[in-house]
Every structure is written in structure tokens, then in C-alpha cells.
Short mmCIF file of C-alpha atoms in Angstrom, two decimals:
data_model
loop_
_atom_site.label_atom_id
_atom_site.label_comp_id
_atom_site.label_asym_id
_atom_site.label_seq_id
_atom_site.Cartn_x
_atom_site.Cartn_y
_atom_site.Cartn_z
CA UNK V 1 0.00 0.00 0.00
CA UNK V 2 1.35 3.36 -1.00
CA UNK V 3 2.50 5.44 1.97
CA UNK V 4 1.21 9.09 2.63
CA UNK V 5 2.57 11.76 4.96
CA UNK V 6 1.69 11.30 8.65
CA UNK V 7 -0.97 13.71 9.95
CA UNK V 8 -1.66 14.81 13.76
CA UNK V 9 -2.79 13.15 16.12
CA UNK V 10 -6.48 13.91 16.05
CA UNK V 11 -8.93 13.59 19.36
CA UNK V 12 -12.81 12.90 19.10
CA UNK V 13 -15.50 11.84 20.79
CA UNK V 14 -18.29 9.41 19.57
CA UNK V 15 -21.85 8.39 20.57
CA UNK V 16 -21.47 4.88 21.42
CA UNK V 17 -23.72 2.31 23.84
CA UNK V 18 -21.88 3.11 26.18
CA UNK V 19 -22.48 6.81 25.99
CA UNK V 20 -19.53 8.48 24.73
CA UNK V 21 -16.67 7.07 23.38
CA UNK V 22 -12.90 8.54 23.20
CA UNK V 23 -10.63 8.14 20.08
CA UNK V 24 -7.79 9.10 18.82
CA UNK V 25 -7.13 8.63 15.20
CA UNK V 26 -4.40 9.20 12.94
CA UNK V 27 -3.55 8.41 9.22
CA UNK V 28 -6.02 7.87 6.30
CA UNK V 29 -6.76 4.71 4.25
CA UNK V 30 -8.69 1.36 5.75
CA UNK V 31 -9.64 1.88 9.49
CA UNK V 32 -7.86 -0.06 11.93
CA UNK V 33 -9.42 -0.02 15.48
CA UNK V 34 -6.78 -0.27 18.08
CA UNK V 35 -8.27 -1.82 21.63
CA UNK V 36 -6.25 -1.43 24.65
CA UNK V 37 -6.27 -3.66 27.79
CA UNK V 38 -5.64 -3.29 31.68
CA UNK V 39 -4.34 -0.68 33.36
CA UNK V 40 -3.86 1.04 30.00
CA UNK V 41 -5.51 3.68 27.32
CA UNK V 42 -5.28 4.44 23.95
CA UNK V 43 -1.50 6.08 25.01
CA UNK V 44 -0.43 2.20 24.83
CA UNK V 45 -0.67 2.49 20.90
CA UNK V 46 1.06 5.85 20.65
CA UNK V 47 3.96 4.30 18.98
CA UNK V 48 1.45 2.30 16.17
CA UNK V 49 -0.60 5.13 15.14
CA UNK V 50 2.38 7.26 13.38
CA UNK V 51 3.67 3.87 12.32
CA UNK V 52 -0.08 2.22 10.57
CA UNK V 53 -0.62 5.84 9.43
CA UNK V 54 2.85 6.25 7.54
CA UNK V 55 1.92 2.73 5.91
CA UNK V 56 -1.74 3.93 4.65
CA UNK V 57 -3.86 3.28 6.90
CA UNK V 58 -6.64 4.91 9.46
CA UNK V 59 -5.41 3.96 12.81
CA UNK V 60 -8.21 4.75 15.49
CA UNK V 61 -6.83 3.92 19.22
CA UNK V 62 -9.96 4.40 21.69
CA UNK V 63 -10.31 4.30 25.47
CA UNK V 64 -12.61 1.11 26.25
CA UNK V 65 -15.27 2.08 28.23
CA UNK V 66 -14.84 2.51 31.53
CA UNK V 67 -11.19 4.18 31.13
CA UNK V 68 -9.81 7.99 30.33
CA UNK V 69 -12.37 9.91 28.52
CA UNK V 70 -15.10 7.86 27.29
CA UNK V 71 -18.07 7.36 29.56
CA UNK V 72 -17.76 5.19 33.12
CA UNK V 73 -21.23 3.32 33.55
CA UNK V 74 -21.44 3.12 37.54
CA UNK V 75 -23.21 -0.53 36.66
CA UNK V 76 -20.83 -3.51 36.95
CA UNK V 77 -22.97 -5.24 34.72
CA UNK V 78 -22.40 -2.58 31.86
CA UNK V 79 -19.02 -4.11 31.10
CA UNK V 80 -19.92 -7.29 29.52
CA UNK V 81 -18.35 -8.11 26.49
CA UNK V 82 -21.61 -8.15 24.15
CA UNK V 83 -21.86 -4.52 25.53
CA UNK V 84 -18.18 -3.82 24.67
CA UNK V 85 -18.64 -5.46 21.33
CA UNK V 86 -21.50 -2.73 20.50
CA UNK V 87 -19.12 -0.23 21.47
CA UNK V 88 -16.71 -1.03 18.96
CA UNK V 89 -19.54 -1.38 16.23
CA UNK V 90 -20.69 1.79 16.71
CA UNK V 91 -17.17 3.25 16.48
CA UNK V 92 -16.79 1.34 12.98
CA UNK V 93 -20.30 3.34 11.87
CA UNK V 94 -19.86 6.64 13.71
CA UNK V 95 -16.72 6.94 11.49
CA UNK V 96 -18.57 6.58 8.64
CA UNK V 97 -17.22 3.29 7.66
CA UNK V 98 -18.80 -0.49 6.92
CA UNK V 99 -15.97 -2.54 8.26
CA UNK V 100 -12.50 -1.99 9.88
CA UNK V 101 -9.63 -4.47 11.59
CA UNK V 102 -9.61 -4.71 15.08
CA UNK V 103 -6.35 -5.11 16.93
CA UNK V 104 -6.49 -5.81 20.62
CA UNK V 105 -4.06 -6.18 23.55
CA UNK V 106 -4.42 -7.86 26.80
CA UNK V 107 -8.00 -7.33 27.47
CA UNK V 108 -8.70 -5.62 24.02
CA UNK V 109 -7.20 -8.46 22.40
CA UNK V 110 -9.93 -10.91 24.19
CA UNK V 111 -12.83 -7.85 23.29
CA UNK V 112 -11.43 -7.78 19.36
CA UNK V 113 -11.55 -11.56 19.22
CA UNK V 114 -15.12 -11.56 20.38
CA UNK V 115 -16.28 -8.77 17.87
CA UNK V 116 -14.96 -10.60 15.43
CA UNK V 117 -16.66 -13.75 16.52
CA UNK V 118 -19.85 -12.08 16.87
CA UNK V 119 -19.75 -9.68 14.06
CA UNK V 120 -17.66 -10.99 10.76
CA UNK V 121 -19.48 -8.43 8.42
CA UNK V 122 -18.21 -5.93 10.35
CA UNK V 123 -14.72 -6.76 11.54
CA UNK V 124 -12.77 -8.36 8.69
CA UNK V 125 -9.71 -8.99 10.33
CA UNK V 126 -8.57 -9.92 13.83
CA UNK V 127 -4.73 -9.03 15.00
CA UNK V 128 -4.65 -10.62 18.94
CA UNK V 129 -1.13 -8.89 21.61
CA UNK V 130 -0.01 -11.07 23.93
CA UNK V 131 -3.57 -12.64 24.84
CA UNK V 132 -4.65 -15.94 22.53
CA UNK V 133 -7.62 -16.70 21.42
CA UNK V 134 -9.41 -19.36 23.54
CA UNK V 135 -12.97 -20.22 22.31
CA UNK V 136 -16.39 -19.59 24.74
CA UNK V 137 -16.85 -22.60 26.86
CA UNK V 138 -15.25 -24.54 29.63
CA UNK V 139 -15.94 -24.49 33.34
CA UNK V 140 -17.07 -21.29 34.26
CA UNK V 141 -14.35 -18.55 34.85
CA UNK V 142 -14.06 -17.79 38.32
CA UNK V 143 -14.59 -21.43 39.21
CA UNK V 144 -11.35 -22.23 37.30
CA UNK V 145 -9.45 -18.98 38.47
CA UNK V 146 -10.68 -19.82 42.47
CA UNK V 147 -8.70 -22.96 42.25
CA UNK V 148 -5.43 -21.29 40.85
CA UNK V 149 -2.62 -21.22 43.53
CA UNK V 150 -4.06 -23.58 46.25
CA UNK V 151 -4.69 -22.28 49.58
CA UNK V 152 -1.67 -20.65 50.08
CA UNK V 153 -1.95 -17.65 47.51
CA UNK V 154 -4.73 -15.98 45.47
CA UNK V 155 -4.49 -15.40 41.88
CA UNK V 156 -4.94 -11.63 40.92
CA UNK V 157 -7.99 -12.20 38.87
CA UNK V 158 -9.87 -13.74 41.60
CA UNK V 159 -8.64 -10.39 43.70
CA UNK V 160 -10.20 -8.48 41.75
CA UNK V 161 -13.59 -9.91 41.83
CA UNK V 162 -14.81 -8.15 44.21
CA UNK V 163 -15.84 -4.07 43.92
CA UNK V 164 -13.84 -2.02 45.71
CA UNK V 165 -11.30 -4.04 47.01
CA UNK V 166 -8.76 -3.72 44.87
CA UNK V 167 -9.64 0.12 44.47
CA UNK V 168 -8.91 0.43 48.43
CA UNK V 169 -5.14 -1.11 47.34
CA UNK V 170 -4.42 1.10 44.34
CA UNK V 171 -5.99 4.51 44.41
CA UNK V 172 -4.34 5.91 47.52
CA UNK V 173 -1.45 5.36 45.41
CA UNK V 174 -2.25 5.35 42.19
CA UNK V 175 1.17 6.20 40.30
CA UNK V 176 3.48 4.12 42.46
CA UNK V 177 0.49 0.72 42.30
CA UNK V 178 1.18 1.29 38.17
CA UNK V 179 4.81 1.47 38.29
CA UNK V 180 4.93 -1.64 40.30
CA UNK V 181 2.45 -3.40 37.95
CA UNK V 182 3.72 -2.37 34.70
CA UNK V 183 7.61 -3.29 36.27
CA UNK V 184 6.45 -6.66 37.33
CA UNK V 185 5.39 -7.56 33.33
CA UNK V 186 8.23 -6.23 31.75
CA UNK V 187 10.94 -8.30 30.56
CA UNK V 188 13.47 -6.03 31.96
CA UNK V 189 12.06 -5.85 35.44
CA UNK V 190 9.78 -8.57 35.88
CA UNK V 191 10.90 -10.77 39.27
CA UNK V 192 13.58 -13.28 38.66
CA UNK V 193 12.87 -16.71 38.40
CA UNK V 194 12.47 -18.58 42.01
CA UNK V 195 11.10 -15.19 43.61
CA UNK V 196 7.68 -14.94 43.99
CA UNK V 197 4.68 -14.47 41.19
CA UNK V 198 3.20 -10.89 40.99
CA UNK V 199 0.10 -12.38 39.95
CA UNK V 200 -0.22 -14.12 43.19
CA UNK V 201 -1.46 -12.82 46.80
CA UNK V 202 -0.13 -14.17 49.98
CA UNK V 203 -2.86 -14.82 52.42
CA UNK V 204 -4.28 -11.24 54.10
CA UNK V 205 -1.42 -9.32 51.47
CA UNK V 206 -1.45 -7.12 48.28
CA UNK V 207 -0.80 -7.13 44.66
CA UNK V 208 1.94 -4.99 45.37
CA UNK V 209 4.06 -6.56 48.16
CA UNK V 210 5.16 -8.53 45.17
CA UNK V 211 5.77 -5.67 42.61
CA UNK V 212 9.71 -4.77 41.99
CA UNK V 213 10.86 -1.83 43.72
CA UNK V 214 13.82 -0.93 41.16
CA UNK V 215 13.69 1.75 38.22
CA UNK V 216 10.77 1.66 35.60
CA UNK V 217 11.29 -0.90 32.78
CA UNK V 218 12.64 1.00 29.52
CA UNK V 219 9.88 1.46 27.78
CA UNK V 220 8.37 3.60 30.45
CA UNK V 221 9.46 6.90 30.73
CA UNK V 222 8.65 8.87 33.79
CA UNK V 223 6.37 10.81 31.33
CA UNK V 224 4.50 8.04 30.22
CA UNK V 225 3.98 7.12 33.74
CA UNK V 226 2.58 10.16 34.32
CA UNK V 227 0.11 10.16 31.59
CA UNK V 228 -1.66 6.68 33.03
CA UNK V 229 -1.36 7.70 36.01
CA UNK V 230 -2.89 11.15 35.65
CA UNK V 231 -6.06 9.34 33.31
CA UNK V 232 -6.75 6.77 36.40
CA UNK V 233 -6.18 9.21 39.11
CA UNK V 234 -8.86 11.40 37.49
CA UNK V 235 -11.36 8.59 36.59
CA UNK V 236 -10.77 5.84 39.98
CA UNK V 237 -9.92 2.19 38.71
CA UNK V 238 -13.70 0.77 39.17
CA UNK V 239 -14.92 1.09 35.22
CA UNK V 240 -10.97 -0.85 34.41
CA UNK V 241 -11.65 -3.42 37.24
CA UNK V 242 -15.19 -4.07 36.27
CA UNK V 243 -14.45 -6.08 33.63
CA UNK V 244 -12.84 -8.84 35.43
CA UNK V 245 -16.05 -8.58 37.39
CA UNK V 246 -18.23 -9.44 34.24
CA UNK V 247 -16.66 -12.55 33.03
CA UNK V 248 -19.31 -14.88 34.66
CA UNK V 249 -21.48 -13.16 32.96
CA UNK V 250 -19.76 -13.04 29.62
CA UNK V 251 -19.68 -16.76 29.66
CA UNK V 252 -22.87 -17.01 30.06
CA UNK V 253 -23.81 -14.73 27.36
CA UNK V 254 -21.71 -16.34 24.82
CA UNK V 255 -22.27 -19.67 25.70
CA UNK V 256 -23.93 -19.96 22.21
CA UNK V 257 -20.42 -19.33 20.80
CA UNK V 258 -18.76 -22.37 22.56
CA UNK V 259 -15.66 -23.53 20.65
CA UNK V 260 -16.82 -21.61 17.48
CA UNK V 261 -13.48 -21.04 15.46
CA UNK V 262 -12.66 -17.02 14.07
CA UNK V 263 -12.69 -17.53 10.38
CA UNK V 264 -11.52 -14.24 9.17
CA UNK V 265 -7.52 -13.33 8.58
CA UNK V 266 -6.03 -13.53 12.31
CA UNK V 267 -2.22 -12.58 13.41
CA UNK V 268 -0.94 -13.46 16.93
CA UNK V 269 2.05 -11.56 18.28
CA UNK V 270 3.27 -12.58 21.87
CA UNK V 271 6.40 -12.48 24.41
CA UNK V 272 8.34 -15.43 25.77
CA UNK V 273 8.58 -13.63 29.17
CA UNK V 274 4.35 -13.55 29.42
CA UNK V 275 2.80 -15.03 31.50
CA UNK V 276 0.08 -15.21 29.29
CA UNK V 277 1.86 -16.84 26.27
CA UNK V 278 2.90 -19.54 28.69
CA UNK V 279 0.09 -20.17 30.29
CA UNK V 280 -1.69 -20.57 27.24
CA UNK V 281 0.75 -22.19 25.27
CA UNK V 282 -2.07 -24.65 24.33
CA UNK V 283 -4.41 -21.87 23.07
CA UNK V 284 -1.61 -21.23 20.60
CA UNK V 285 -0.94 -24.86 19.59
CA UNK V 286 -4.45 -25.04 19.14
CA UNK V 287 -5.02 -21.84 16.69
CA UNK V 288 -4.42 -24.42 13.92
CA UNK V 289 -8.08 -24.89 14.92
CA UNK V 290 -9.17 -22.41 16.68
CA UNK V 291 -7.91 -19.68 13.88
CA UNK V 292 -8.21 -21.33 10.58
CA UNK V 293 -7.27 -18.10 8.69
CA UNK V 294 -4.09 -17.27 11.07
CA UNK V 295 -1.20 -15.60 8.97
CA UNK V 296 1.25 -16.54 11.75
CA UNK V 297 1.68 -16.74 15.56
CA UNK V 298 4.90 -14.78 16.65
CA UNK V 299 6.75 -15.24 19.90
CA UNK V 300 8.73 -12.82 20.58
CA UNK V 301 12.17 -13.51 22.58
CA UNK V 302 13.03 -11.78 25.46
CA UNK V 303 9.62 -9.87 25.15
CA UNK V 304 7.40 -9.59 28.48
CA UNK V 305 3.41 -8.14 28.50
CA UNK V 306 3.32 -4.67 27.22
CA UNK V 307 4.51 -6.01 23.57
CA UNK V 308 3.76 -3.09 21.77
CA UNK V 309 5.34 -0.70 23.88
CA UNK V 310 8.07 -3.02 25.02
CA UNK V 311 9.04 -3.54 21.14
CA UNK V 312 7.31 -1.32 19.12
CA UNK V 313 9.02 -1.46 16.15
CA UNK V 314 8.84 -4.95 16.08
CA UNK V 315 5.39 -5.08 16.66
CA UNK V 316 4.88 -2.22 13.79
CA UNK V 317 7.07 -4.32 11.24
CA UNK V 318 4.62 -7.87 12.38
CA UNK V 319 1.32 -6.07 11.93
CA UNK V 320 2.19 -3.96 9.07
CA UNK V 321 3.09 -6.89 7.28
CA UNK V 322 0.13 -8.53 7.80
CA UNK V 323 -2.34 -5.86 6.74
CA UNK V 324 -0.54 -5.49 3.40
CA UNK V 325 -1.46 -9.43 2.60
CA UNK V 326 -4.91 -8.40 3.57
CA UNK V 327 -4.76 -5.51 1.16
CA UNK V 328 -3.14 -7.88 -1.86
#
């Protein structure tokens, strides 16, 4: 695709389901719709916007709802996926287009798998960060996340189940909690093998008793730091948490779904060092099945969770090269 010169950064707002939606766009040509995941905002894809708008295309990064400036529904319930699905659709048609790609990370990669899933006409193309794409089904979520770690620890997502107490942990100290979190899932600070698990609570402890206490990881600068950190600070941590709090209720919802394959063109791009390429190292073997369109799965070495901030150029070489065999 022929390459233009890279406009501004451009900020709008959108009506949307979930009331008003943030984006930031950059770049003309077909839209791309960038999904972020937790404890993030569209500033995670600042360094793939100039790079998908030098290559031709119209890269739109929102904030999910529930984060920065699009609209915080004070009902738990409100963050189910078939709501955050709608969201995206309506983004798609507010910009005045049919269909788009959707490129997730983390969380957004699980919400741009499922608008995929439940909208093909719509979203053409599927690019999934870090996060593989496991079909609806199985036991149901919190069951299987209760059991994780045995009596002796919790596992984070079960932590975060219930409102407000993770909140009462993070938002007296909003900007250190993030440092900590973000350090403990980078490659370059992440805890040494042997010492113990971020994702993990001891009995009665906190996320963060585990979190390293050295300098940021390299790919956070003090500024970008201060922009998260500023966005949650402003807007609590509730709307972000609340969609751990939903997944009960997303299984439910797309229990119709269960083990239905994505057929359209799919890209997975992950890091050795995550926990969540390792963990589901079988949801990658299985994307054989599971993806029957996949270009390629990429594994990135020495690469922890924030992939496309941790690598970027990478990452902007992977998916650019991917969205030029969907143009051919």
C-alpha cells in the first residue's frame, strides 16, 4: 500500500452504547481499530498510530469504556463483552465506515476476538497482543481462576472480583500501584525466576508486596507514567476493574459461541517472558483450529506483557506486514 505523509494526532469523541466514546485517530486509508487492555488507554498504541498511518492506513486507538475519557457506567454489569462489542460497532459506523480491523491487547485483544466472533461483516480482520484466542466454553471462569494457587496464595484475577477491594489497594497510590504493575510484566524488570509471582497474593497481602521496587522498565518513561497515572487518578480504577467482574457473565452470554473457530484473517504476536503466552501455550498450539485463517503466531524472545510498547518497532514491522497481505 502506497505510503502518505503522517498527519496529527487527532482527538474525538463518539456516541457509542456506552455513551460516549474517546478516540484518537491518525492516518487515512482502511480503518484499523486499536483496543487497549488493563491498566492502559489508547497512550499504549502511541507508537502504532504514526507507524499504521505512515503505511496507509486509518489507525483509530480508543479508550474502552470505563477508562480515560469515554463514559464510566457506575453498573458492573455494563461491562460485559456483548456490551463492549457494541461499542466497537458503533465506532466502525460513527466513522462513517462499513468494516475496519480490530487489533487488541491484553483485554482488548480478548474484546477484538469476540467482535470478530460475533460480528464478521463488520470486523474483517482480527490481529490478537499477547492474549490468545481461547474459544467460549469450559468451566465457568471464576470457578477455574478460584482454584489457581491452592490455599496458600490468590491469583490476581480472583482479587479483583470483588468491587472495591482492589480500588482500596491502588488509588491511595495510584502512580506508584502502576509502576509496580507495569515493572512486574516487563521483561526487563519482571521478578527473577524462584522469587515470587506478581500475579499471586499471599494470604491477608497485596498485589503490590510482590511488585519490583527498582527503576521503571525502559519502555516507560517517567512521562509516560505520568500520563496513566494522571487518566486513572482522574477517573478511579472501578470502570478498568469491572471487567474482570463481568466474566461470569460473559460466559454465560456467549455460551452460544462455545468452541466456534474465528474464520476471518487472524495474526498473533506474543512475548516469551508472558505469563500469558505460557500459560496458554495450548491456546496457541491449538489456533491451527481455533484460527483457521491465522497468517502466523509470533513469539517474541526476550519480550514480556506490554509487547507493543516493550518492542514497538517490532510489533509495527509484524502487523504492518500482515495488513498489506490483507490488502493484496
Amino acid at each position: 500500500m502506497r505510503s502518505e505523509p503522517t498527519a496529527a494526532l487527532r482527538h474525538r469523541i463518539v456516541e457509542a452504547p456506552a455513551g460516549r466514546l474517546h478516540l484518537v485517530e491518525q492516518g487515512r486509508g482502511p480503518l484499523i481499530l486499536l483496543l487497549h487492555g488493563f491498566p492502559e488507554s489508547w497512550y499504549s498504541w502511541r507508537h502504532q498510530l504514526p507507524a499504521l498511518a505512515a503505511a496507509g492506513y486509518r489507525a483509530v486507538a480508543m479508550d474502552v469504556r470505563g477508562y480515560g475519557r469515554s463514559s464510566r457506567p457506575s453498573a458492573t454489569e455494563a461491562y460485559r463483552m456483548l456490551d463492549l462489542v457494541e461499542d466497537n460497532v458503533a465506532v466502525v459506523r460513527a466513522l462513517g465506515e462499513e468494516s475496519a480491523m480490530v487489533v487488541g491487547h491484553d483485554w482488548g485483544s480478548n474484546i477484538a476476538a469476540a467482535s470478530a466472533l460475533l460480528h464478521p461483516g463488520v470486523f474483517r480482520a482480527v490481529g490478537l497482543l499477547s492474549v490468545p484466542y481461547a474459544p467460549p466454553g469450559g468451566p465457568r471462569p471464576t470457578d477455574v481462576f478460584g482454584r489457581i494457587g491452592g490455599p496458600q496464595q490468590e491469583f490476581y484475577v480472583s482479587y479483583f472480583q470483588q468491587p472495591g477491594r482492589a480500588e482500596a489497594e491502588i488509588e491511595p497510590d495510584v502512580r506508584g500501584w502502576l509502576a509496580g504493575f507495569y515493572a512486574a510484566l516487563s521483561a526487563d524488570t519482571m521478578p527473577a525466576e524462584g522469587e515470587p509471582d506478581p500475579h499471586f497474593l499471599a494470604p491477608g497481602g497485596r498485589m503490590r508486596d510482590r511488585f519490583p521496587t527498582g527503576p521503571l522498565p525502559a519502555w516507560l518513561s517517567e512521562e509516560d507514567l505520568d500520563v496513566y497515572a494522571g487518566e486513572f487518578e482522574r477517573t478511579g480504577l472501578t470502570g478498568a476493574l469491572n471487567r474482570y467482574r463481568t466474566m461470569d457473565r460473559d460466559w454465560e452470554d456467549l455460551a452460544p459461541y462455545r468452541g466456534a473457530p474465528i474464520t476471518q484473517p487472524a495474526v498473533f504476536i506474543g512475548g516469551a517472558l508472558d505469563a500469558s503466552t505460557t500459560w496458554m501455550a495450548d491456546a496457541i498450539e491449538a489456533h491451527r483450529t481455533t484460527l483457521p485463517a491465522l497468517s502466523a503466531s509470533h513469539v517474541l524472545d526476550g519480550c514480556g506483557h506490554w509487547i507493543q510498547q516493550e518492542r514497538p518497532e517490532e510489533v509495527n514491522s509484524l502487523l504492518t506486514e500482515w495488513l498489506a497481505t490483507l490488502q493484496d
